[in-house]
XYZ file of C-alpha atoms in Angstrom:
395
model
C 39.351 23.509 -33.925
C 36.864 21.062 -35.513
C 34.216 22.295 -37.879
C 31.486 21.124 -35.465
C 32.916 23.249 -32.695
C 33.219 26.317 -34.937
C 29.614 25.858 -36.070
C 28.396 25.782 -32.438
C 30.444 28.898 -31.548
C 29.043 30.686 -34.568
C 25.429 29.876 -33.514
C 26.290 31.103 -29.951
C 27.704 34.349 -31.274
C 24.526 34.890 -33.317
C 22.370 34.203 -30.347
C 20.655 31.241 -32.097
C 21.695 28.882 -29.204
C 21.544 29.181 -25.441
C 24.313 27.621 -23.273
C 22.186 24.756 -22.378
C 21.228 24.123 -26.036
C 24.972 24.472 -26.987
C 25.853 21.682 -24.569
C 23.274 19.384 -26.094
C 24.502 20.149 -29.576
C 28.124 19.535 -28.548
C 27.141 16.089 -27.322
C 25.225 15.479 -30.480
C 28.157 16.451 -32.693
C 30.779 14.728 -30.433
C 32.676 17.923 -29.694
C 33.520 16.601 -26.276
C 34.792 13.022 -25.902
C 32.299 10.757 -24.164
C 33.123 8.273 -21.409
C 33.063 5.495 -23.848
C 35.438 7.402 -26.169
C 37.902 7.861 -23.297
C 37.661 4.180 -22.260
C 38.241 3.107 -25.838
C 41.159 5.390 -26.201
C 42.918 4.111 -23.046
C 42.105 0.600 -23.897
C 43.727 0.860 -27.268
C 46.586 2.966 -26.083
C 47.567 0.654 -23.268
C 47.221 -2.371 -25.462
C 49.621 -0.946 -28.105
C 52.065 0.406 -25.484
C 52.105 -2.940 -23.716
C 52.560 -4.975 -26.917
C 55.454 -2.885 -28.151
C 57.032 -2.868 -24.736
C 56.873 -6.630 -24.673
C 58.722 -6.908 -27.985
C 61.380 -4.383 -26.949
C 61.856 -6.292 -23.675
C 62.876 -9.297 -25.718
C 65.441 -7.234 -27.637
C 66.928 -5.758 -24.478
C 66.964 -9.097 -22.754
C 69.078 -10.682 -25.540
C 71.329 -7.592 -25.580
C 71.855 -7.563 -21.917
C 72.630 -11.327 -21.762
C 74.591 -11.397 -24.941
C 77.654 -12.971 -23.414
C 75.603 -15.577 -21.413
C 73.451 -16.772 -24.243
C 74.731 -19.020 -27.049
C 73.804 -18.723 -30.664
C 71.018 -21.312 -30.334
C 69.548 -19.643 -27.285
C 69.475 -16.264 -29.000
C 67.865 -17.559 -32.170
C 65.437 -19.729 -30.136
C 64.092 -16.768 -28.253
C 63.597 -14.576 -31.346
C 62.276 -17.276 -33.640
C 60.093 -18.742 -30.878
C 58.566 -15.313 -30.294
C 57.937 -14.886 -33.938
C 56.387 -18.332 -34.385
C 54.151 -17.771 -31.271
C 52.956 -14.439 -32.727
C 52.062 -15.733 -36.037
C 50.310 -18.848 -34.532
C 48.243 -16.610 -32.348
C 47.332 -14.434 -35.317
C 46.280 -17.417 -37.301
C 44.165 -18.829 -34.359
C 42.388 -15.503 -33.953
C 41.881 -15.193 -37.768
C 39.984 -18.461 -37.808
C 37.700 -17.168 -35.172
C 37.277 -13.685 -36.918
C 37.608 -11.893 -33.509
C 39.642 -9.136 -31.974
C 40.645 -7.313 -35.121
C 42.909 -4.780 -33.358
C 44.711 -7.516 -31.513
C 45.305 -9.367 -34.856
C 46.606 -6.194 -36.429
C 48.930 -5.660 -33.464
C 50.159 -9.178 -33.742
C 51.219 -8.577 -37.260
C 52.949 -5.367 -36.246
C 54.812 -7.249 -33.494
C 55.752 -9.902 -35.896
C 57.214 -7.325 -38.283
C 59.278 -5.761 -35.526
C 60.489 -9.244 -34.416
C 61.514 -10.003 -38.090
C 63.759 -6.936 -38.130
C 65.275 -8.066 -34.832
C 65.912 -11.526 -36.307
C 67.664 -10.088 -39.299
C 69.813 -7.885 -37.131
C 70.591 -10.864 -34.875
C 71.669 -12.914 -37.868
C 73.970 -10.287 -39.120
C 75.530 -9.612 -35.734
C 76.025 -13.304 -34.885
C 77.548 -14.412 -38.152
C 79.132 -11.060 -39.083
C 77.938 -11.276 -42.629
C 79.481 -7.927 -43.570
C 76.381 -6.827 -45.465
C 75.687 -3.183 -46.034
C 73.234 -1.504 -43.659
C 70.786 -0.812 -46.509
C 70.436 -4.489 -47.165
C 69.010 -4.994 -43.674
C 66.266 -2.443 -44.131
C 65.503 -3.564 -47.724
C 65.248 -7.188 -46.681
C 63.153 -6.245 -43.692
C 60.699 -4.247 -45.822
C 60.465 -7.058 -48.419
C 59.817 -9.728 -45.820
C 57.068 -7.894 -44.016
C 55.270 -6.731 -47.215
C 52.610 -9.552 -47.226
C 51.825 -8.778 -43.637
C 51.489 -5.041 -44.424
C 49.018 -5.844 -47.079
C 47.032 -8.340 -44.963
C 46.870 -6.279 -41.753
C 45.540 -3.052 -43.263
C 46.859 -1.375 -40.254
C 48.078 2.287 -40.627
C 50.806 1.925 -38.014
C 52.277 -1.011 -39.900
C 52.097 0.968 -43.053
C 54.075 3.762 -41.501
C 56.660 1.209 -40.335
C 56.970 -0.078 -43.828
C 57.248 3.354 -45.347
C 59.851 4.298 -42.763
C 61.859 1.162 -43.791
C 61.654 2.140 -47.511
C 62.861 5.648 -46.689
C 65.745 4.460 -44.648
C 66.697 1.958 -47.295
C 66.694 4.690 -49.979
C 68.694 7.083 -47.737
C 71.427 4.526 -47.172
C 71.433 3.039 -50.614
C 71.456 6.283 -52.612
C 74.388 7.459 -50.400
C 76.643 4.633 -51.585
C 75.352 3.783 -55.025
C 77.564 4.578 -57.908
C 76.139 7.366 -60.079
C 79.279 8.177 -61.879
C 77.466 7.877 -65.216
C 75.433 10.836 -64.210
C 76.826 14.402 -64.209
C 77.974 15.310 -60.703
C 75.753 18.411 -60.742
C 72.667 16.250 -61.046
C 73.521 13.401 -58.595
C 72.296 15.107 -55.351
C 69.137 16.342 -57.108
C 68.265 12.872 -58.472
C 68.868 11.315 -55.055
C 66.672 13.746 -53.169
C 64.160 13.687 -56.075
C 63.737 9.938 -55.724
C 63.001 10.262 -51.989
C 60.492 13.156 -52.721
C 58.767 11.211 -55.415
C 58.376 8.071 -53.169
C 56.902 10.047 -50.440
C 54.673 12.011 -52.717
C 53.321 8.690 -54.178
C 52.870 7.351 -50.616
C 50.837 10.444 -49.725
C 48.555 9.996 -52.810
C 48.015 6.306 -51.958
C 47.152 7.208 -48.382
C 44.592 9.713 -49.666
C 43.152 7.304 -52.263
C 42.838 4.173 -50.186
C 42.970 4.975 -46.396
C 41.005 8.237 -46.214
C 38.248 7.113 -48.555
C 37.698 4.107 -46.339
C 38.088 6.330 -43.210
C 35.425 8.809 -44.365
C 32.904 5.959 -45.117
C 33.602 4.408 -41.660
C 33.310 7.775 -39.974
C 29.805 8.407 -41.563
C 28.624 4.991 -40.380
C 30.068 5.593 -36.922
C 28.529 9.078 -36.685
C 25.105 7.583 -37.362
C 25.442 5.122 -34.536
C 26.860 7.759 -32.171
C 24.206 10.198 -33.020
C 21.629 7.539 -32.099
C 23.357 6.949 -28.761
C 23.485 10.633 -27.983
C 19.751 10.968 -28.792
C 18.965 8.173 -26.455
C 20.846 9.833 -23.484
C 19.466 12.286 -20.949
C 20.915 15.117 -22.910
C 19.440 13.936 -26.156
C 18.342 16.380 -28.709
C 15.028 14.884 -29.523
C 13.145 11.734 -28.921
C 10.915 12.325 -32.023
C 14.046 12.591 -34.311
C 15.485 9.272 -33.064
C 13.398 7.140 -35.351
C 14.627 8.966 -38.438
C 18.398 8.655 -37.621
C 19.563 5.044 -37.404
C 18.360 3.402 -40.561
C 17.295 6.267 -42.791
C 19.214 8.762 -44.906
C 18.321 11.682 -42.722
C 19.630 14.849 -44.175
C 20.556 16.206 -40.825
C 22.613 13.130 -40.015
C 24.343 13.239 -43.441
C 25.257 16.865 -42.914
C 26.654 16.165 -39.517
C 28.650 13.264 -40.948
C 30.155 15.414 -43.602
C 31.189 17.971 -40.953
C 32.926 15.338 -38.772
C 34.814 13.420 -41.483
C 38.460 14.288 -42.022
C 41.861 12.917 -42.905
C 43.202 9.936 -41.010
C 45.959 10.842 -38.460
C 48.557 8.849 -40.360
C 47.921 10.883 -43.479
C 49.273 13.979 -41.700
C 52.411 12.191 -40.813
C 53.001 11.058 -44.406
C 52.119 14.562 -45.561
C 54.812 15.953 -43.205
C 57.417 13.556 -44.475
C 56.517 14.511 -48.026
C 56.792 18.189 -47.179
C 60.220 17.768 -45.649
C 61.579 15.756 -48.586
C 60.221 18.092 -51.360
C 61.360 21.217 -49.413
C 64.839 19.792 -49.166
C 64.771 19.073 -52.832
C 63.951 22.745 -53.593
C 66.727 24.150 -51.445
C 69.474 21.557 -52.069
C 70.517 23.434 -55.198
C 70.979 26.723 -53.348
C 74.505 26.020 -52.109
C 75.632 22.559 -53.491
C 74.619 22.658 -57.185
C 75.663 25.178 -59.759
C 73.763 23.706 -62.711
C 70.910 25.897 -63.873
C 69.058 23.017 -65.411
C 69.233 21.001 -62.098
C 67.990 24.080 -60.277
C 65.030 24.536 -62.666
C 64.233 20.794 -62.402
C 64.132 20.843 -58.620
C 62.076 23.971 -58.524
C 59.754 22.674 -61.162
C 59.169 19.528 -59.052
C 58.563 21.639 -55.985
C 56.108 23.802 -57.907
C 54.237 20.811 -59.046
C 53.887 19.606 -55.416
C 52.728 23.068 -54.350
C 50.004 23.085 -57.077
C 48.890 19.621 -55.970
C 48.746 20.671 -52.281
C 46.574 23.746 -53.171
C 44.318 21.800 -55.489
C 43.869 18.795 -53.100
C 43.576 20.583 -49.776
C 42.258 23.997 -50.775
C 40.076 23.525 -53.817
C 38.965 19.948 -53.621
C 38.774 19.255 -49.848
C 39.837 21.959 -47.321
C 42.366 20.958 -44.758
C 44.038 23.554 -42.599
C 46.963 21.412 -41.384
C 47.967 20.308 -44.880
C 47.826 23.940 -46.027
C 49.999 24.859 -43.055
C 52.528 22.302 -44.422
C 52.345 24.121 -47.723
C 52.936 27.403 -46.074
C 55.927 26.104 -44.101
C 57.559 24.778 -47.262
C 57.001 27.998 -49.102
C 58.470 30.154 -46.393
C 61.620 27.949 -46.213
C 62.209 27.843 -49.835
C 61.657 31.605 -50.392
C 64.022 32.441 -47.450
C 66.762 30.165 -48.817
C 66.535 31.577 -52.238
C 66.531 35.169 -51.114
C 69.636 34.522 -49.137
C 71.177 32.957 -52.200
C 70.381 36.048 -54.267
C 71.527 38.643 -51.739
C 75.257 39.624 -51.620
C 77.514 37.286 -49.750
C 78.852 39.974 -47.342
C 75.814 40.280 -44.995
C 75.536 43.481 -43.082
C 72.970 44.751 -40.509
C 70.646 45.991 -43.213
C 70.563 42.590 -44.906
C 69.731 40.812 -41.581
C 67.001 43.409 -40.940
C 65.620 42.850 -44.474
C 65.552 39.058 -43.902
C 63.944 39.433 -40.510
C 61.122 41.641 -41.845
C 60.687 39.260 -44.860
C 60.328 36.260 -42.523
C 57.921 38.038 -40.236
C 55.895 39.238 -43.134
C 55.537 35.815 -44.792
C 54.609 34.217 -41.516
C 52.031 36.914 -40.739
C 50.556 36.640 -44.192
C 50.410 32.805 -43.871
C 48.580 33.044 -40.560
C 46.110 35.603 -41.825
C 45.528 33.485 -44.936
C 44.865 30.311 -42.931
C 42.622 32.196 -40.578
C 40.678 33.627 -43.457
C 40.207 30.204 -44.991
C 38.933 28.825 -41.725
C 36.562 31.739 -41.347
C 35.305 31.418 -44.922
C 34.801 27.699 -44.410
C 32.257 28.569 -41.652
C 30.103 30.413 -44.279
C 30.370 27.561 -46.801
C 26.857 26.385 -47.921
C 27.592 22.905 -46.667
C 28.534 24.244 -43.259
C 25.441 26.422 -43.181
C 23.532 23.147 -43.486
C 25.327 21.921 -40.390
C 24.302 25.086 -38.555
C 20.704 24.658 -39.710
C 20.755 20.971 -38.655
C 22.008 21.812 -35.186
C 19.507 24.650 -34.830
C 16.654 22.301 -36.034
C 17.449 19.468 -33.726
C 18.035 21.654 -30.687
C 14.710 23.393 -31.354
C 12.976 20.061 -31.443
C 14.578 19.305 -28.178
C 13.181 22.415 -26.645
C 9.702 21.690 -28.035
C 9.767 18.141 -26.568
C 10.689 19.428 -23.167
C 8.012 22.046 -23.183
């Protein structure tokens, strides 16, 4: 539930808002998607789905007609599609129009590049290792990743890097390292890469996202005030171009992490959790175990500081709780006797239920305490003030 919605429900429970006023406040704070929002969503969604389907149709067409197409025909189709995509991107870039389409064109060009590399390896049977395909793919599309500034393309690039590392670390010769440390080092490299990626996402993408959201909220609030369900005509003149305290407060309530940040956070959580439990059964070295748990503890400290102390985020804290429960359960199983009996399983069941219950209560307590945060009380006051103005104007 968004902070804006919780604020409105809190005012309703206190009797500070009537149902009619709550509807006006919901429109003002964009709790319910507007018609324009839905149209924009479907427009972008259908555009993305259609573009990706078009590229995949090229791949399936070549695969289906593999025996009927010669080498030149196969390469002509793929390279022609790549050249057309880049040419269209350059043409639109000169006109400085259709930013989303330009970003999608670079995404499509990146996918076609991977198809071209796979086609080259299949036709000429180069015998290259699989990791070389993903590494070369990631290297070749890196300039487009930097130019596009498109989260979906960044996720594709990060996925290629993770796939490359998984395949490469599985075959690389680490004989110079003690066998007890090899699996820890391999998993630790993956965890470190994804942890760095999460920090870069938070530093660059979400800072820009918050600034853009504040600017968008200002425009949206103006549109809402111009509608029939507007809060107040008299407050309209203060919102668009001035630093209205009410508008700033609403903007802070509505800003949050970008959707791609949650995906990167999930990948980071999975990799670091696997690092913490890999030494449970496969590694007997005490030093390797302490090293993996130390890295996991550092990740936990970062999650608490970043998403609980600095900027509250319930979903990221849920990832933290999930990782903690998994690690604790694995290590408790490790400590318990090997010959499990009914009492041991009962103990593990109660332990799991207890940790899940405590985590849920903790997350609910954080969300409830966030409603009473001074900044959120400003949101409540802002909503109450604007709705009161609306009532005065109608009277």
